CSV table of C-alpha atoms in Angstrom, one decimal:
chain,number,residue,atom,x,y,z
S,1306,GLY,CA,72.5,73.8,148.4
S,1307,LEU,CA,75.6,72.9,146.4
S,1308,LEU,CA,74.2,72.7,142.9
S,1309,PRO,CA,71.1,74.9,142.0
S,1310,LEU,CA,68.7,73.1,139.7
S,1311,GLY,CA,69.1,75.7,137.0
S,1312,PHE,CA,72.8,75.2,137.0
S,1313,VAL,CA,72.4,71.4,136.7
S,1314,LEU,CA,69.9,71.7,133.9
S,1315,GLY,CA,72.0,74.2,132.0
S,1316,ASN,CA,75.0,72.0,132.1
S,1317,LEU,CA,73.0,69.0,131.0
S,1318,ALA,CA,71.6,71.0,128.0
S,1319,VAL,CA,75.1,72.1,127.0
S,1320,LEU,CA,76.5,68.5,127.3
S,1321,ALA,CA,73.6,67.2,125.2
S,1322,LEU,CA,74.2,69.8,122.5
S,1323,LEU,CA,77.9,68.9,122.3
S,1324,ALA,CA,77.1,65.2,122.3
S,1325,THR,CA,74.5,65.4,119.5
S,1326,GLN,CA,75.8,68.2,117.3
S,1327,PRO,CA,79.3,67.4,115.8
S,1328,LYS,CA,79.6,70.9,114.2
S,1329,VAL,CA,79.0,72.5,117.6
S,1330,ARG,CA,81.5,70.2,119.2
S,1331,LEU,CA,84.2,71.0,116.6
S,1332,ALA,CA,83.4,74.8,116.8
S,1333,ALA,CA,83.6,75.1,120.6
S,1334,PRO,CA,87.4,74.7,121.1
S,1335,VAL,CA,88.0,77.0,118.0
S,1336,VAL,CA,85.8,79.7,119.4
S,1337,SER,CA,87.4,79.4,122.9
S,1338,ALA,CA,90.9,79.6,121.4
S,1339,ALA,CA,89.9,82.6,119.4
S,1340,LEU,CA,88.5,84.4,122.4
S,1341,LEU,CA,91.7,83.7,124.4
S,1342,VAL,CA,93.9,85.0,121.6
S,1343,ASN,CA,91.7,88.1,121.3
S,1344,PHE,CA,91.8,88.8,125.0
S,1345,VAL,CA,95.6,88.3,125.3
S,1346,GLY,CA,96.1,90.4,122.2
S,1347,GLY,CA,94.0,93.2,123.6
S,1348,GLY,CA,96.1,93.1,126.7
S,1349,LEU,CA,99.3,93.3,124.7
S,1350,GLU,CA,98.1,96.3,122.7
S,1351,GLY,CA,96.6,98.0,125.8
S,1352,SER,CA,93.0,98.1,124.5
S,1353,VAL,CA,91.3,96.3,127.4
S,1354,SER,CA,90.7,97.5,130.9
S,1355,SER,CA,94.0,98.0,132.7
S,1356,SER,CA,92.2,96.9,135.9
S,1357,ASP,CA,91.8,93.4,134.4
S,1358,TYR,CA,94.5,92.5,132.0
S,1359,ASN,CA,96.6,95.2,130.2
S,1360,LEU,CA,100.3,95.1,129.6
S,1361,ALA,CA,100.0,98.3,127.6
S,1362,LEU,CA,103.3,97.7,125.8
S,1363,ASP,CA,102.5,100.3,123.2
S,1364,ASP,CA,101.7,103.2,125.6
S,1365,GLY,CA,104.9,105.1,124.6
S,1366,VAL,CA,106.6,104.6,128.0
S,1367,LYS,CA,109.8,102.6,127.7
S,1368,GLY,CA,111.3,100.6,130.5
S,1369,CYS,CA,111.1,101.3,134.2
S,1370,PRO,CA,112.1,104.6,136.0
S,1371,ALA,CA,114.8,104.8,138.7
S,1372,TYR,CA,113.6,105.3,142.2
S,1373,GLU,CA,114.9,108.8,142.3
S,1374,GLN,CA,112.7,109.7,139.4
S,1375,VAL,CA,109.5,108.9,141.3
S,1376,ARG,CA,110.4,109.3,144.9
S,1377,GLN,CA,108.5,112.2,146.6
S,1378,PRO,CA,109.7,114.6,149.3
S,1379,SER,CA,107.4,113.0,151.8
S,1380,MET,CA,109.9,110.1,151.8
S,1381,ASP,CA,112.6,112.3,153.5
S,1382,GLY,CA,113.6,110.7,156.8
S,1383,PHE,CA,111.6,107.5,155.9
S,1384,ASP,CA,111.4,105.1,158.9
S,1385,ILE,CA,110.8,101.5,157.8
S,1386,THR,CA,109.6,100.5,161.3
S,1387,LYS,CA,106.6,102.8,160.9
S,1388,TYR,CA,105.6,100.7,157.9
S,1389,ASP,CA,104.9,97.7,160.0
S,1390,GLY,CA,101.4,96.4,160.5
S,1391,ARG,CA,98.2,96.3,158.5
S,1392,TRP,CA,97.5,98.3,155.4
S,1393,TYR,CA,94.2,98.3,153.4
S,1394,GLU,CA,94.5,98.3,149.6
S,1395,HIS,CA,91.8,100.6,148.1
S,1396,ALA,CA,93.0,100.6,144.5
S,1397,PHE,CA,95.6,98.8,142.4
S,1398,HIS,CA,97.0,98.5,138.9
S,1399,ASP,CA,98.3,95.0,138.4
S,1400,TRP,CA,97.3,92.6,135.6
S,1401,THR,CA,98.4,89.6,137.7
S,1402,GLN,CA,95.8,90.4,140.4
S,1403,PHE,CA,92.2,89.4,140.0
S,1404,SER,CA,89.9,92.5,139.9
S,1405,GLU,CA,87.1,90.5,141.5
S,1406,VAL,CA,88.8,90.3,144.9
S,1407,TYR,CA,87.7,92.4,147.9
S,1408,ASP,CA,88.6,93.2,151.5
S,1409,THR,CA,92.3,93.2,150.4
S,1410,THR,CA,94.9,93.8,153.1
S,1411,PHE,CA,98.7,93.8,153.4
S,1412,ASP,CA,100.0,92.8,156.8
S,1413,ILE,CA,103.7,93.8,156.9
S,1414,GLU,CA,105.9,92.1,159.5
S,1415,LEU,CA,109.4,93.2,160.0
S,1416,SER,CA,112.4,91.4,161.6
S,1417,GLY,CA,116.1,91.6,161.6
S,1418,GLY,CA,116.0,95.3,162.7
S,1419,GLY,CA,113.9,96.1,159.7
S,1420,THR,CA,116.1,94.5,157.2
S,1421,ARG,CA,113.6,91.7,156.4
S,1422,TRP,CA,109.9,91.8,155.9
S,1423,LEU,CA,107.0,89.5,155.2
S,1424,ASP,CA,104.0,90.7,153.3
S,1425,ASP,CA,100.9,88.7,154.2
S,1426,PHE,CA,98.6,89.5,151.3
S,1427,GLY,CA,95.1,88.8,152.4
S,1428,VAL,CA,92.1,88.6,149.9
S,1429,LYS,CA,88.6,87.4,149.7
S,1430,GLY,CA,86.9,86.7,146.4
S,1431,PRO,CA,85.0,87.0,144.2
S,1432,SER,CA,83.2,90.0,145.6
S,1433,PRO,CA,79.4,90.1,146.1
S,1434,ARG,CA,79.2,92.9,143.5
S,1435,SER,CA,81.2,91.2,140.8
S,1436,ALA,CA,79.7,87.8,141.2
S,1437,PRO,CA,76.4,88.2,143.0
S,1438,ALA,CA,75.3,84.6,142.3
S,1439,SER,CA,78.4,82.8,143.3
S,1440,TRP,CA,80.6,84.9,145.6
S,1441,ASP,CA,79.6,82.9,148.7
S,1442,LYS,CA,80.4,79.6,147.1
S,1443,SER,CA,84.1,80.3,146.6
S,1444,PRO,CA,86.7,78.3,148.6
S,1445,VAL,CA,88.2,81.7,149.6
S,1446,ALA,CA,85.0,83.4,150.4
S,1447,ASN,CA,86.3,83.8,154.0
S,1448,GLY,CA,89.7,84.8,152.9
S,1449,ALA,CA,93.1,83.4,151.7
S,1450,HIS,CA,96.7,84.5,152.3
S,1451,TYR,CA,99.6,84.8,149.9
S,1452,PHE,CA,103.1,85.7,151.0
S,1453,LEU,CA,105.9,87.8,149.6
S,1454,THR,CA,109.2,88.1,151.4
S,1455,ALA,CA,111.7,90.9,151.1
S,1456,THR,CA,115.0,92.4,152.1
S,1457,TYR,CA,115.5,96.0,153.0
S,1458,ASP,CA,118.8,98.0,152.9
S,1459,PRO,CA,118.6,101.1,155.1
S,1460,LYS,CA,121.2,102.7,152.7
S,1461,THR,CA,118.5,102.8,150.0
S,1462,PRO,CA,115.5,104.0,152.0
S,1463,GLY,CA,112.1,103.4,150.4
S,1464,VAL,CA,113.3,100.6,148.1
S,1465,VAL,CA,112.3,97.1,149.1
S,1466,GLN,CA,113.6,94.1,147.2
S,1467,GLU,CA,110.6,91.8,147.2
S,1468,SER,CA,110.3,88.2,146.1
S,1469,GLY,CA,107.1,86.4,145.1
S,1470,PHE,CA,105.4,84.5,142.3
S,1471,GLY,CA,108.8,83.3,141.0
S,1472,ALA,CA,110.5,86.7,140.7
S,1473,THR,CA,112.4,89.3,142.6
S,1474,PHE,CA,111.6,92.9,141.9
S,1475,PRO,CA,112.1,96.4,143.5
S,1476,ASN,CA,109.0,97.6,145.4
S,1477,TYR,CA,109.3,101.4,145.5
S,1478,ILE,CA,107.5,103.2,148.4
S,1479,VAL,CA,106.9,106.4,146.5
S,1480,ASP,CA,104.9,108.5,148.9
S,1481,VAL,CA,103.8,108.3,152.5
S,1482,GLN,CA,101.4,110.6,154.4
S,1483,LYS,CA,101.7,111.1,158.2
S,1484,GLY,CA,99.2,111.4,161.0
S,1485,ALA,CA,99.3,113.8,163.9
S,1486,GLY,CA,101.7,111.6,165.8
S,1487,GLY,CA,104.1,111.1,162.8
S,1488,GLU,CA,102.7,107.6,162.1
S,1489,TYR,CA,102.3,106.6,158.4
S,1490,THR,CA,98.6,106.7,157.4
S,1491,GLU,CA,98.8,106.4,153.6
S,1492,ALA,CA,101.2,105.0,151.1
S,1493,LEU,CA,101.8,104.6,147.4
S,1494,GLN,CA,103.8,101.6,146.2
S,1495,PHE,CA,105.1,101.1,142.7
S,1496,GLN,CA,106.7,98.0,141.3
S,1497,CYS,CA,108.2,97.8,137.8
S,1498,LEU,CA,110.0,94.9,136.1
S,1499,GLN,CA,111.9,95.0,132.8
S,1500,ARG,CA,113.9,92.6,130.8
S,1501,GLY,CA,116.3,93.9,128.1
S,1502,GLY,CA,114.9,97.4,128.5
S,1503,VAL,CA,111.3,96.2,127.8
S,1504,ARG,CA,108.8,96.7,130.7
S,1505,ILE,CA,107.0,93.4,131.3
S,1506,PHE,CA,105.2,94.3,134.5
S,1507,GLU,CA,104.1,97.2,136.6
S,1508,GLY,CA,102.1,97.1,139.9
S,1509,ILE,CA,100.7,100.0,141.9
S,1510,ASN,CA,99.1,99.9,145.3
S,1511,TYR,CA,97.0,102.6,147.0
S,1512,LEU,CA,97.2,101.9,150.7
S,1513,THR,CA,95.8,103.4,153.9
S,1514,ARG,CA,95.6,102.3,157.5
S,1515,SER,CA,91.8,102.4,157.4
S,1516,PRO,CA,89.3,100.2,155.5
S,1517,ASP,CA,87.3,103.3,154.7
S,1518,ILE,CA,88.3,106.0,152.2
S,1519,SER,CA,86.4,108.9,150.8
S,1520,PRO,CA,86.3,109.8,147.0
S,1521,ALA,CA,88.2,113.0,147.8
S,1522,GLN,CA,90.9,111.0,149.6
S,1523,LEU,CA,91.3,108.6,146.8
S,1524,ALA,CA,91.4,111.4,144.3
S,1525,ALA,CA,94.2,113.1,146.3
S,1526,MET,CA,96.2,109.8,146.1
S,1527,HIS,CA,95.7,109.8,142.4
S,1528,GLU,CA,97.0,113.4,142.2
S,1529,ARG,CA,100.1,112.5,144.3
S,1530,ALA,CA,100.7,109.6,141.9
S,1531,ARG,CA,100.5,111.9,139.0
S,1532,VAL,CA,103.0,114.3,140.6
S,1533,ALA,CA,105.3,111.4,141.2
S,1534,GLY,CA,105.3,110.6,137.5
S,1535,ILE,CA,103.7,107.1,137.8
S,1536,ALA,CA,100.4,107.9,136.2
S,1537,PRO,CA,101.6,106.8,132.7
S,1538,TYR,CA,102.4,103.4,134.3
S,1539,GLY,CA,98.8,102.9,135.4
S,1540,ALA,CA,98.4,105.1,138.5
S,1541,ASN,CA,95.4,107.0,137.4
S,1542,PRO,CA,91.6,106.7,137.8
S,1543,THR,CA,91.1,105.0,134.4
S,1544,ASP,CA,93.8,102.3,134.8
S,1545,THR,CA,93.3,101.3,138.4
S,1546,HIS,CA,90.7,99.0,139.9
S,1547,THR,CA,89.0,100.2,143.1
S,1548,VAL,CA,88.7,97.5,145.8
S,1549,GLU,CA,85.5,96.7,147.5
S,1550,PHE,CA,85.3,96.4,151.3
S,1551,ALA,CA,82.4,94.7,153.0
S,1552,PRO,CA,80.5,96.8,155.5
S,1553,SER,CA,81.1,94.1,158.2
S,1554,ARG,CA,84.6,92.6,157.9
S,1555,SER,CA,83.9,90.2,160.8
S,1556,PHE,CA,81.1,88.5,158.8
S,1557,ALA,CA,81.8,84.8,158.1
S,1558,VAL,CA,80.2,83.0,155.1
S,1559,ASP,CA,78.6,79.8,156.4
S,1560,ASN,CA,76.6,77.7,153.9
S,1561,ASP,CA,76.7,74.2,152.2
S,1562,TRP,CA,79.5,75.2,149.9
S,1563,GLN,CA,81.7,76.3,152.8
S,1564,SER,CA,80.9,73.0,154.6
S,1565,PHE,CA,81.9,71.2,151.4
S,1566,TRP,CA,85.3,73.0,151.2
S,1567,SER,CA,85.8,72.4,154.9
S,1568,ALA,CA,85.2,68.7,154.5
S,1569,LEU,CA,87.9,68.7,151.8
S,1570,GLY,CA,90.3,70.4,154.3
S,1571,VAL,CA,90.7,73.6,152.3
S,1572,ASP,CA,90.4,75.8,155.4
S,1573,LYS,CA,93.0,73.7,157.2
S,1574,LEU,CA,95.4,73.9,154.3
S,1575,LEU,CA,95.1,77.7,154.1
S,1576,ALA,CA,95.5,78.0,157.9
S,1577,LEU,CA,98.6,75.7,157.8
S,1578,LEU,CA,100.2,77.7,155.0
S,1579,GLU,CA,99.6,80.9,156.9
S,1580,THR,CA,101.0,79.6,160.2
S,1581,SER,CA,104.0,77.8,158.7
S,1582,THR,CA,105.0,80.8,156.6
S,1583,HIS,CA,104.9,83.2,159.6
S,1584,THR,CA,106.9,80.6,161.7
S,1585,ALA,CA,109.6,80.2,159.1
S,1586,PHE,CA,109.9,84.0,158.8
S,1587,GLU,CA,110.2,84.4,162.5
S,1588,ARG,CA,113.0,81.8,162.6
S,1589,GLY,CA,114.8,83.6,159.9
S,1590,GLU,CA,114.4,80.9,157.3
């Protein structure tokens, strides 16, 4: 169950070709390097899908906007304590995030009276739709967690100084929608990082409290992003990736590959990382 016969035979055929054909062996790394350069170059000029890899440095938009330029009236009276808990990500624009992931969640944990937060970023991948032949063989088929920490100053409501992946950047909460009881039900987040006046990263997250979203609801979020002025940075239907959610989120993948990863201790390592990170956060470390 670990290695399908077709996969084994295909690999043997490729290895035999490389071993017996010197010209093919010499050409393979050249072609691989050329494809990489073309892919990165396409991302730099903004000619590939923004949902996958697109820095779009020539899009005519210079640098990053100030929070006041994108903040919406819905943020009046913003209460960070209502932001606590689980959010489901339904769409994103972020060239650092794999578009093949699914069932993406943000679990926000606050402490220190709301001045510190921990973002438990949960993903599964690849999705059944993007990799129908291999999705259930992934070591993170049952999920993995990545963590970003942040500080929050109540004097600048809506702006979170988040740290992760070796950088600290402002995470703007641009817009929130409220339920009947005043609770936050939808949110738009926008991150932008620049160096020397040149934008090097932008991230946009479309979040709701429910794993289900209608096309009309997502379209309304795109419209609010347009009104906020962040559409040129990727907050539009063309430049965002829509996240899949499995019909049954309690379903656990159980097969020979998952037994293999478990034997290697991958599941224990992921669980240890999750537990130790939450413990350190709760201790204020």
